[in-house]
N, CA and C atoms as an extended XYZ file, in Angstrom:
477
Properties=species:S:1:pos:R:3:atomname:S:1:resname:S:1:resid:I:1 pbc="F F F"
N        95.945       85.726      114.559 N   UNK     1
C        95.237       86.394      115.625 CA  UNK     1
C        93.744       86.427      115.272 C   UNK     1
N        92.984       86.172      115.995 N   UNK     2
C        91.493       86.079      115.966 CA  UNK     2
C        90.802       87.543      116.117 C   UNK     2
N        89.881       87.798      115.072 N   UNK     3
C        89.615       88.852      114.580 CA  UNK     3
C        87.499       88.752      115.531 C   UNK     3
N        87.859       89.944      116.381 N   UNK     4
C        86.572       89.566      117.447 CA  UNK     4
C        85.457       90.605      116.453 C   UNK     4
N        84.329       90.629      117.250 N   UNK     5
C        82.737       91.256      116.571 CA  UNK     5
C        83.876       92.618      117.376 C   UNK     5
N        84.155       93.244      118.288 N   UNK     6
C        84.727       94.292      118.785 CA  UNK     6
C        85.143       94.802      117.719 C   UNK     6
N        86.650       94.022      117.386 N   UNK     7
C        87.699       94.388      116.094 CA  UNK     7
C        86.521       95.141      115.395 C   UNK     7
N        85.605       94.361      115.157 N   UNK     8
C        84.772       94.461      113.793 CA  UNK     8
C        84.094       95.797      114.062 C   UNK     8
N        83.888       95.981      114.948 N   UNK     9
C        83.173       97.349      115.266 CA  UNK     9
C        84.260       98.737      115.420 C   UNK     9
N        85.168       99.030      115.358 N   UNK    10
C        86.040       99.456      115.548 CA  UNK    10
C        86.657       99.503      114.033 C   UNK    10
N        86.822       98.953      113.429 N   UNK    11
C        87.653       99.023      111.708 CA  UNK    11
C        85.881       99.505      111.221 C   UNK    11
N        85.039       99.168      111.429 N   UNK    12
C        83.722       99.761      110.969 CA  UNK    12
C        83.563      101.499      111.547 C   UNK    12
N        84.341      101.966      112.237 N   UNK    13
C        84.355      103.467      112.743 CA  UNK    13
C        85.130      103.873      111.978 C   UNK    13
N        86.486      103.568      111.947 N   UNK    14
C        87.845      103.989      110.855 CA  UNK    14
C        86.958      104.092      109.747 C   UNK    14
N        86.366      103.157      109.150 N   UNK    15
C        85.941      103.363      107.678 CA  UNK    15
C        84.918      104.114      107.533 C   UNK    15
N        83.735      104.290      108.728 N   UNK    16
C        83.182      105.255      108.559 CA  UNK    16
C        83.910      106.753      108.349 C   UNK    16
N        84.851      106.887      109.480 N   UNK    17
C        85.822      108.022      109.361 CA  UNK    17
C        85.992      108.476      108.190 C   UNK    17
N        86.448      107.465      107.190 N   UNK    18
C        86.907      107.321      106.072 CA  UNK    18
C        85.892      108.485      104.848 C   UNK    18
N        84.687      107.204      104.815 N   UNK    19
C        83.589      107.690      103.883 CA  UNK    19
C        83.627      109.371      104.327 C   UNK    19
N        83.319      109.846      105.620 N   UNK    20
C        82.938      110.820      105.822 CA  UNK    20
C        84.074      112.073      105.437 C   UNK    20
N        85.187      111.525      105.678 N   UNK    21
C        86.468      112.153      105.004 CA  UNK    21
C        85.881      112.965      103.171 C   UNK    21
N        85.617      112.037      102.935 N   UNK    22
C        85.429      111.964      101.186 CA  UNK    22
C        84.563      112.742      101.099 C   UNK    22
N        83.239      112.909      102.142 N   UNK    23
C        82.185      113.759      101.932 CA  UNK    23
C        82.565      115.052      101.908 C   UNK    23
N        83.390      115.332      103.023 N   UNK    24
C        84.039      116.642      103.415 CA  UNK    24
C        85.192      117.389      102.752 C   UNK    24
N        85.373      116.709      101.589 N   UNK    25
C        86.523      117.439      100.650 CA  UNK    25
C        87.930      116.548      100.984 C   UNK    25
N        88.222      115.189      101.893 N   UNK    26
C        89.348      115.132      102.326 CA  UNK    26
C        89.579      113.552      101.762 C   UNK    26
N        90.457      113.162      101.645 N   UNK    27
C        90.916      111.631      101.679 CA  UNK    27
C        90.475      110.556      101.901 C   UNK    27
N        89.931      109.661      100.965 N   UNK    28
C        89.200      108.365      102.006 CA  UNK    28
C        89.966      107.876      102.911 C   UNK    28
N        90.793      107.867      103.741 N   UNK    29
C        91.013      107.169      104.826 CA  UNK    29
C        90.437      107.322      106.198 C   UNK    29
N        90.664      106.413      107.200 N   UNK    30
C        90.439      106.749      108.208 CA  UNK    30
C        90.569      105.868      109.496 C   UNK    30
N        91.089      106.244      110.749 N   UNK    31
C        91.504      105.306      111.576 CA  UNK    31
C        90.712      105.852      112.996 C   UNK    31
N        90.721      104.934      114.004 N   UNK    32
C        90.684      105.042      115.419 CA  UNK    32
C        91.612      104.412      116.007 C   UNK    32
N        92.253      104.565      117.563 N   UNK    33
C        93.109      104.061      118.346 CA  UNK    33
C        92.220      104.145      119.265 C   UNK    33
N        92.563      102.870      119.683 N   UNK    34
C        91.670      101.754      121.230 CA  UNK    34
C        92.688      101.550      121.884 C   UNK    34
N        91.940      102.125      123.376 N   UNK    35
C        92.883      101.668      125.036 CA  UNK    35
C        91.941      100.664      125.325 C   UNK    35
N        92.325       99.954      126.148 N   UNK    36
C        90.968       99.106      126.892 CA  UNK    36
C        89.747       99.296      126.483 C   UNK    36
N        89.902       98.501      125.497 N   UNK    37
C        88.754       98.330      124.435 CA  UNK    37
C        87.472       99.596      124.603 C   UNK    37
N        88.165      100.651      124.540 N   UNK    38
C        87.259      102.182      124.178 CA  UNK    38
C        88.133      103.030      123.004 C   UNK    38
N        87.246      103.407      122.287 N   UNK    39
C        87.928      104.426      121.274 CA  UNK    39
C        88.279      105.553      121.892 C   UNK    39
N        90.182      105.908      121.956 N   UNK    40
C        90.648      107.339      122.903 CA  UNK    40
C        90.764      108.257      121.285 C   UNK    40
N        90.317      107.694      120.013 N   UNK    41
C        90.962      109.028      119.422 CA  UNK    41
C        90.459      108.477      117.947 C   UNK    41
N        89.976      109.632      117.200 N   UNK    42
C        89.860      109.144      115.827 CA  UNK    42
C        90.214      110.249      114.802 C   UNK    42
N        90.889      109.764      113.301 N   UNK    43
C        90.486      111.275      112.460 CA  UNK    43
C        90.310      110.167      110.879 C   UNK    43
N        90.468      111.620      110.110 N   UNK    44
C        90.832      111.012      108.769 CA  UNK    44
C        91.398      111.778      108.097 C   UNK    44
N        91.584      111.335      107.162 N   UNK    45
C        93.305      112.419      105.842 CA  UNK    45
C        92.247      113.617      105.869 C   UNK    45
N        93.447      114.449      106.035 N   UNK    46
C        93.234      116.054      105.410 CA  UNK    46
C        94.033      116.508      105.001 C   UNK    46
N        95.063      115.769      104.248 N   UNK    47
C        96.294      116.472      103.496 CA  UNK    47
C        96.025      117.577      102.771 C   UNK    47
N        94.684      117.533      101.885 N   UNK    48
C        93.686      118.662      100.803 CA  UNK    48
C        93.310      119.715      102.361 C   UNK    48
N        92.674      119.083      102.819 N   UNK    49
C        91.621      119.943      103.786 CA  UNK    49
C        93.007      121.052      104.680 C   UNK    49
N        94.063      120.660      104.805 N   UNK    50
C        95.026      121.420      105.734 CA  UNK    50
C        96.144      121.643      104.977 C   UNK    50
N        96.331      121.605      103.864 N   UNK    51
C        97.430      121.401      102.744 CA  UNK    51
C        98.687      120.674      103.651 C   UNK    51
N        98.670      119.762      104.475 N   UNK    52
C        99.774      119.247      104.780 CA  UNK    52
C        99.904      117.456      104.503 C   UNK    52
N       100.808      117.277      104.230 N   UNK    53
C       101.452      116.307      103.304 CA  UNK    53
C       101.627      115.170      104.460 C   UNK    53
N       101.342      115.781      105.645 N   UNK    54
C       101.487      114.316      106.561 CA  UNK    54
C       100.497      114.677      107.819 C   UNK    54
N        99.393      115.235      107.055 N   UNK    55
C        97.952      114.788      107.228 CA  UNK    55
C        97.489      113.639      107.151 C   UNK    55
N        97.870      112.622      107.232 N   UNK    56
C        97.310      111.373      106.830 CA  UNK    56
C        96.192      110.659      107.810 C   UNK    56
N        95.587      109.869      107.989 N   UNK    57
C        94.335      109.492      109.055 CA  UNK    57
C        95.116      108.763      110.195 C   UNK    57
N        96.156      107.993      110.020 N   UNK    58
C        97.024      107.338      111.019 CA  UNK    58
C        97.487      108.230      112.064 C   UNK    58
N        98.339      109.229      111.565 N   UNK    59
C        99.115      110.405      111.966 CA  UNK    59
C        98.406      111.338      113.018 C   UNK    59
N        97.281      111.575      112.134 N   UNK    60
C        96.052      112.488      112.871 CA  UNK    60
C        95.686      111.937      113.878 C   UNK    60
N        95.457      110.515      114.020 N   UNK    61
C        94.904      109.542      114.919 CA  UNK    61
C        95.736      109.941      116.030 C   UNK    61
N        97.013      109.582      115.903 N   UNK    62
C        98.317      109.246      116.644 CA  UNK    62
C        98.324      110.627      117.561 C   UNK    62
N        98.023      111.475      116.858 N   UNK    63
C        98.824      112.784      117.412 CA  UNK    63
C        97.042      113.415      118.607 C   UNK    63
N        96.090      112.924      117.639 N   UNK    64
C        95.036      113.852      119.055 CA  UNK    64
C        95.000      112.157      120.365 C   UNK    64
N        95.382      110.886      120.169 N   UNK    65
C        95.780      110.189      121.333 CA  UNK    65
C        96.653      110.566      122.092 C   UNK    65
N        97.824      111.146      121.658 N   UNK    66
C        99.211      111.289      122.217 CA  UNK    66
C        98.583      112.474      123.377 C   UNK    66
N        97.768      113.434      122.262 N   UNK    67
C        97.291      114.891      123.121 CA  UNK    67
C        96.441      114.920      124.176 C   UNK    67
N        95.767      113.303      123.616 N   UNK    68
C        94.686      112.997      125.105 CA  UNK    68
C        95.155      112.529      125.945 C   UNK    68
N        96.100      111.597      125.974 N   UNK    69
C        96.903      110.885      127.177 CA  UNK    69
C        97.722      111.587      127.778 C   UNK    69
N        98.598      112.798      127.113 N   UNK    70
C        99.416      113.754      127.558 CA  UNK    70
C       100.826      112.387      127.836 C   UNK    70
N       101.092      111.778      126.798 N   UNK    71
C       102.244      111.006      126.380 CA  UNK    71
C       102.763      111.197      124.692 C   UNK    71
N       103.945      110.646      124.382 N   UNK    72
C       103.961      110.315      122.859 CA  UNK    72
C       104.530      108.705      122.948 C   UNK    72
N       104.092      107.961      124.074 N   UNK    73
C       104.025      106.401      124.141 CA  UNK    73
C       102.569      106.128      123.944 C   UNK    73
N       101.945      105.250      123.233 N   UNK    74
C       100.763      104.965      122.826 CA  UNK    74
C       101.143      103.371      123.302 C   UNK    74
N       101.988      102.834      123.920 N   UNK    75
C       102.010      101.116      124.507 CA  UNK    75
C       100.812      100.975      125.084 C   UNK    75
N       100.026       99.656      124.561 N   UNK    76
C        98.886       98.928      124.996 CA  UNK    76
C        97.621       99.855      124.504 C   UNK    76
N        97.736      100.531      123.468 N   UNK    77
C        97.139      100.990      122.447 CA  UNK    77
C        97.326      100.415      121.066 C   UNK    77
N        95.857       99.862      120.168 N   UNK    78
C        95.650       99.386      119.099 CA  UNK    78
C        95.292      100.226      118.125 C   UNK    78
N        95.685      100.686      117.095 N   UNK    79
C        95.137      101.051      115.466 CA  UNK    79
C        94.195      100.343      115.222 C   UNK    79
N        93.356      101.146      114.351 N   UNK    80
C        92.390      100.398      113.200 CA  UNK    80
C        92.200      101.674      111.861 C   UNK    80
N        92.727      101.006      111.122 N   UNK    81
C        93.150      102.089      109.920 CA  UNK    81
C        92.200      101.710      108.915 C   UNK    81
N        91.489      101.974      107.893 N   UNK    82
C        90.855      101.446      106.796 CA  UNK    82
C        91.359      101.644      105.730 C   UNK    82
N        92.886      101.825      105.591 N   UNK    83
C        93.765      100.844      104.686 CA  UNK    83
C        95.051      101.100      105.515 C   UNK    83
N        95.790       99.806      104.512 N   UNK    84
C        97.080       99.327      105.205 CA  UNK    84
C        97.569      100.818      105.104 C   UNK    84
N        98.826      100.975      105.999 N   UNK    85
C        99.136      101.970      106.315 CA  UNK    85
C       100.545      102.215      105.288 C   UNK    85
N       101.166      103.495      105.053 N   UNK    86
C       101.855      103.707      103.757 CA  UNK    86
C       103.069      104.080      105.200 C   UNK    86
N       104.446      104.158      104.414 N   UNK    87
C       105.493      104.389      104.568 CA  UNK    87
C       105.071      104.915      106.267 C   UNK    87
N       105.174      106.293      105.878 N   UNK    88
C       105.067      106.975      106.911 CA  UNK    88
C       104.351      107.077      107.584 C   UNK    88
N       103.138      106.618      107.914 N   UNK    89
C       102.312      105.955      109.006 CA  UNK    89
C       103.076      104.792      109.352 C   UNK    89
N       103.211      103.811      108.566 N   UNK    90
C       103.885      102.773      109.207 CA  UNK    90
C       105.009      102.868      110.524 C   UNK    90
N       105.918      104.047      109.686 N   UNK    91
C       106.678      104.704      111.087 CA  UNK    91
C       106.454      105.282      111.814 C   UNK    91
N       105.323      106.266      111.662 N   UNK    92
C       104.862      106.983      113.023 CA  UNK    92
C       103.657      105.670      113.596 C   UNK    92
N       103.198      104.998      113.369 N   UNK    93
C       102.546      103.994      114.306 CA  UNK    93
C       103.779      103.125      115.218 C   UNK    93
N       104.932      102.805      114.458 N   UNK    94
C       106.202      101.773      115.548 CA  UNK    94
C       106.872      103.140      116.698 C   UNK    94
N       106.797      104.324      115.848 N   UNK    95
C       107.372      105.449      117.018 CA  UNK    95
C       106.364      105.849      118.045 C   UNK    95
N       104.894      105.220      117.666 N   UNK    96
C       104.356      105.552      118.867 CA  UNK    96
C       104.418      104.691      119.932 C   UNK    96
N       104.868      103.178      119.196 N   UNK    97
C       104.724      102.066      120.046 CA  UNK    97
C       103.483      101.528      120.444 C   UNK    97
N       102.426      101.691      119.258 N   UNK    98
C       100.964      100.812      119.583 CA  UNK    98
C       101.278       99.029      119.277 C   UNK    98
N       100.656       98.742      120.075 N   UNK    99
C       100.534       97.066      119.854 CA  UNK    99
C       100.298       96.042      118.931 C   UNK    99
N        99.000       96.829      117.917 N   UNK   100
C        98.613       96.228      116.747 CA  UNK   100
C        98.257       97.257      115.831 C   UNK   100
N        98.266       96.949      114.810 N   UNK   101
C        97.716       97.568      113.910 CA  UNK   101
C        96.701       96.682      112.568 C   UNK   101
N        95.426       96.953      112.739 N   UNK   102
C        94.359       96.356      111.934 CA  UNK   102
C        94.207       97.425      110.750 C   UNK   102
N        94.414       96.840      109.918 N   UNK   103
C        93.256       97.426      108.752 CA  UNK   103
C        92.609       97.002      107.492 C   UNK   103
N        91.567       97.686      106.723 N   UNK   104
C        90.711       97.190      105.672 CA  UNK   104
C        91.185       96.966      104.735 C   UNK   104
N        91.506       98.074      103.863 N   UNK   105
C        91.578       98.148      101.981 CA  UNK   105
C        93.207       97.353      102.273 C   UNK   105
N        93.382       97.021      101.429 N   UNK   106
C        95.600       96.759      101.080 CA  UNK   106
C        95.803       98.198      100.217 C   UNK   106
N        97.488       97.927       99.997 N   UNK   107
C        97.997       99.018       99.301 CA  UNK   107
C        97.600       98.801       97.437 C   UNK   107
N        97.523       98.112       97.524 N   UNK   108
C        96.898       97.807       96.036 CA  UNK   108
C        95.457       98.502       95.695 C   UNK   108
N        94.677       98.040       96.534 N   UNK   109
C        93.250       98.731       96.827 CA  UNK   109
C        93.451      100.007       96.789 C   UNK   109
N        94.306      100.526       97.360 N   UNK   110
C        94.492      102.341       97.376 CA  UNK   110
C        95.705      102.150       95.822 C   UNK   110
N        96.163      102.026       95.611 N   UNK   111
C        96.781      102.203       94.308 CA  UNK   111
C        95.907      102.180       92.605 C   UNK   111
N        94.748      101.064       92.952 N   UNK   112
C        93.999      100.898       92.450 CA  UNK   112
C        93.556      102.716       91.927 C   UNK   112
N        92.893      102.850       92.982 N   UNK   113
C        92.100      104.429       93.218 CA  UNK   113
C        93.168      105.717       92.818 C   UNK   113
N        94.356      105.355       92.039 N   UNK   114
C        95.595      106.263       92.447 CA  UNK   114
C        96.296      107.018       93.291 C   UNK   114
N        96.614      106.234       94.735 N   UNK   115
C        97.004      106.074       95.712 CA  UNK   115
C        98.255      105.217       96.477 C   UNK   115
N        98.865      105.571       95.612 N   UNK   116
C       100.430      104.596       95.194 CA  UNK   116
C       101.444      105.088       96.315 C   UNK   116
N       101.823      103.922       96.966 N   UNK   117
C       103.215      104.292       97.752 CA  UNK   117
C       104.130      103.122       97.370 C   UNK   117
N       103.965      102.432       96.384 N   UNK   118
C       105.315      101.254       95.768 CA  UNK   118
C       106.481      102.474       95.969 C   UNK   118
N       106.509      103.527       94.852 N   UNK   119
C       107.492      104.604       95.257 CA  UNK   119
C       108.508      104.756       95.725 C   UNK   119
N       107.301      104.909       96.981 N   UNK   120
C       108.657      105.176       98.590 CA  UNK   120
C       108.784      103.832       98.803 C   UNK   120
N       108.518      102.563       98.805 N   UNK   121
C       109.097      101.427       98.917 CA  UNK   121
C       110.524      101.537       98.113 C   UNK   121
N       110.126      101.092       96.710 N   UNK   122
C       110.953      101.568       95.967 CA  UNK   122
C       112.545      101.859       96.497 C   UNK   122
N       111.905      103.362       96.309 N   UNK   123
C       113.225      104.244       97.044 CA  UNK   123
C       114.018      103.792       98.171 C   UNK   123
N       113.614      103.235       98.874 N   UNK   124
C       113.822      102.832       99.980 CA  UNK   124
C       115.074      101.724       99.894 C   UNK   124
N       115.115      101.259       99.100 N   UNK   125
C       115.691       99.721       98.621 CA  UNK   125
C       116.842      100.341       97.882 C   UNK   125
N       116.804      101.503       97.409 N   UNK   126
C       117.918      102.150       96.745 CA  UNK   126
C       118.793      102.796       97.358 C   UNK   126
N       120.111      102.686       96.917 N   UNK   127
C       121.084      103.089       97.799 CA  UNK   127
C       121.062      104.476       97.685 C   UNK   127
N       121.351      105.216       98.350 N   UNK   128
C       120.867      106.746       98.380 CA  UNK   128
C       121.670      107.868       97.117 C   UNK   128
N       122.931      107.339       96.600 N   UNK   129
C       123.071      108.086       95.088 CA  UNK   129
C       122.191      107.554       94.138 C   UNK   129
N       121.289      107.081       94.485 N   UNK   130
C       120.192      106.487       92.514 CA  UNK   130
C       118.796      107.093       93.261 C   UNK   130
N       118.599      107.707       94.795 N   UNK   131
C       117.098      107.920       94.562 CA  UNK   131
C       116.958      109.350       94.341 C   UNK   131
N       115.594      109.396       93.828 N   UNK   132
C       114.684      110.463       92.693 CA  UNK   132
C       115.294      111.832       93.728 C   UNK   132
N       114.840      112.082       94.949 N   UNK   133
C       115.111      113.322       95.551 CA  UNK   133
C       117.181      112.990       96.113 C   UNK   133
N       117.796      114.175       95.723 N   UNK   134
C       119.152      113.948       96.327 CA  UNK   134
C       119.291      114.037       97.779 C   UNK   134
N       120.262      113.407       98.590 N   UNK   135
C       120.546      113.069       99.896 CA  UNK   135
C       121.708      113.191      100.106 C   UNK   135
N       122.286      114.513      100.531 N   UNK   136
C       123.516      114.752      100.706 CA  UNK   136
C       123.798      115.094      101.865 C   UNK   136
N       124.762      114.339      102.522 N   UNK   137
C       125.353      114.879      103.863 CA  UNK   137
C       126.244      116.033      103.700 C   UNK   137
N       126.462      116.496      104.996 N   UNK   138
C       127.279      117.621      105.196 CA  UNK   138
C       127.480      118.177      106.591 C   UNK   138
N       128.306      118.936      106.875 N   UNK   139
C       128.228      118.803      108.283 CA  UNK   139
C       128.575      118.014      109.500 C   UNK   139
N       128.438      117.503      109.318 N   UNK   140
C       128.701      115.879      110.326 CA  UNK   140
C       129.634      116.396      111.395 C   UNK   140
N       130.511      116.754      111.472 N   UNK   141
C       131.136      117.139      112.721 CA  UNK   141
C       130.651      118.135      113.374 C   UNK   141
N       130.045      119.391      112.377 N   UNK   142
C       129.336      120.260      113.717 CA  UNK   142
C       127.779      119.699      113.927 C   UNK   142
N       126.956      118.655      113.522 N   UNK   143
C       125.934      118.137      113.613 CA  UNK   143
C       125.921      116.790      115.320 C   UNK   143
N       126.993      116.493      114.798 N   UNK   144
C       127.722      115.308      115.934 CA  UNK   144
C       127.498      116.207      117.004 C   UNK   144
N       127.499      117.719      117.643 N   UNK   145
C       127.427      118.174      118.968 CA  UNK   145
C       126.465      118.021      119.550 C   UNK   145
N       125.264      118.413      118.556 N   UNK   146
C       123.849      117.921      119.597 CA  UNK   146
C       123.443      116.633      119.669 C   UNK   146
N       124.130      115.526      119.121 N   UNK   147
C       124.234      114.301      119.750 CA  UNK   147
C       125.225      113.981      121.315 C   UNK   147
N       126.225      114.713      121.148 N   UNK   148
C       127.021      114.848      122.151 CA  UNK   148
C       126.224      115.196      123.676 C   UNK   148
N       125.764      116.182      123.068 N   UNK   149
C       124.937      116.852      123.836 CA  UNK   149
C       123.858      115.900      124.633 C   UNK   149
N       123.145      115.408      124.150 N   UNK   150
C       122.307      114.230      124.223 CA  UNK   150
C       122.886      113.465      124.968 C   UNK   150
N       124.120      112.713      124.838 N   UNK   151
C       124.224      111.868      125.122 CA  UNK   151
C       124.963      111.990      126.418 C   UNK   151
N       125.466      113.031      126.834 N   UNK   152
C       125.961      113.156      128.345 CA  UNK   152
C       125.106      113.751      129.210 C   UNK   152
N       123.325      113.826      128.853 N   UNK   153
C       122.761      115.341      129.433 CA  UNK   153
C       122.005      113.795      130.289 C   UNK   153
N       121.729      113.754      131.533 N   UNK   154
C       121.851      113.068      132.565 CA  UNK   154
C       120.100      112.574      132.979 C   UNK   154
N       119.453      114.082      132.659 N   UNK   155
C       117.762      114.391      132.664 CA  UNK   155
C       117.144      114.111      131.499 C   UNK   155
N       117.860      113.559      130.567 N   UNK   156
C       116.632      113.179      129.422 CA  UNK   156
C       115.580      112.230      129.311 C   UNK   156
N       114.571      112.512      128.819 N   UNK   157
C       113.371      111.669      128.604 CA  UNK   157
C       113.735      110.663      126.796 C   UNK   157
N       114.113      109.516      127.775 N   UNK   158
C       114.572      108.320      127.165 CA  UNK   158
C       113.344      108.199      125.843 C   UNK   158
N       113.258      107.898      124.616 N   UNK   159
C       111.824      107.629      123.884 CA  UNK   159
C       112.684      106.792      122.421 C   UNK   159
């Protein structure tokens, strides 16, 4: 895919985002999301700045777009992150359903800086009795109702 002077201006906001993050006590990262080639939304990590753990600049992004459009479909909406995006951005960017996703640094680049998500890769690949946090089911038959539930209720908003 051909990378335009636009793109370029746009991953140059994320990273500003970024720097300015760092100034302010918070995370170098930082992203914007583009509708028709206008920026609808920008942030950067404040996991420190808000003590929350999925503060991340993607996330933040995701969630004041979602709040501006008054959707949680972001289709025919683009990312620009100024680094590749870790685990869980990765999934909240496919659950929003944006189109592309651009970004600067790699995960190495942020690992470099001690910023490691091999980890949760890692983990991921492991069958769930060998990983680090335990994962135990339970429940399952009285859990199965509010799927039930779901699945015969006639008015739901499909997502």
């Amino acid at each position: 895919m051909k990378i335009t002077e636009q793109d370029k201006t746009f991953m140059r906001e994320a990273i500003k985002l970024a720097s300015d993050s760092v100034r302010r006590g918070g995370g170098p990262f930082g992203a914007v999301i583009v509708k028709d080639g206008e920026i609808i939304a920008g942030s950067s990590n404040s996991v420190t700045i808000d003590n929350d753990p999925t503060a991340h600049a993607e996330v933040n992004t995701i969630r004041k777009a979602c709040k501006l459009l008054k959707t949680f479909d972001l289709s025919g909406c683009v990312i620009y992150t100024s680094c590749e995006p870790c685990p869980m951005c990765l999934g909240a960017i496919y659950w929003a359903k944006l189109d592309r996703i651009y970004y600067g640094n790699n995960r190495q680049d942020a690992a470099d800086i001690e910023f490691a998500d091999n980890f949760i890769y890692e983990e991921l690949d492991r069958p769930m009795s060998k990983r680090t946090v335990p994962i135990i089911p339970m429940l399952r038959d009285e859990a199965l109702e509010s799927f039930r539930l779901w699945s015969e209720k006639e008015d739901k908003t499909e997502y």
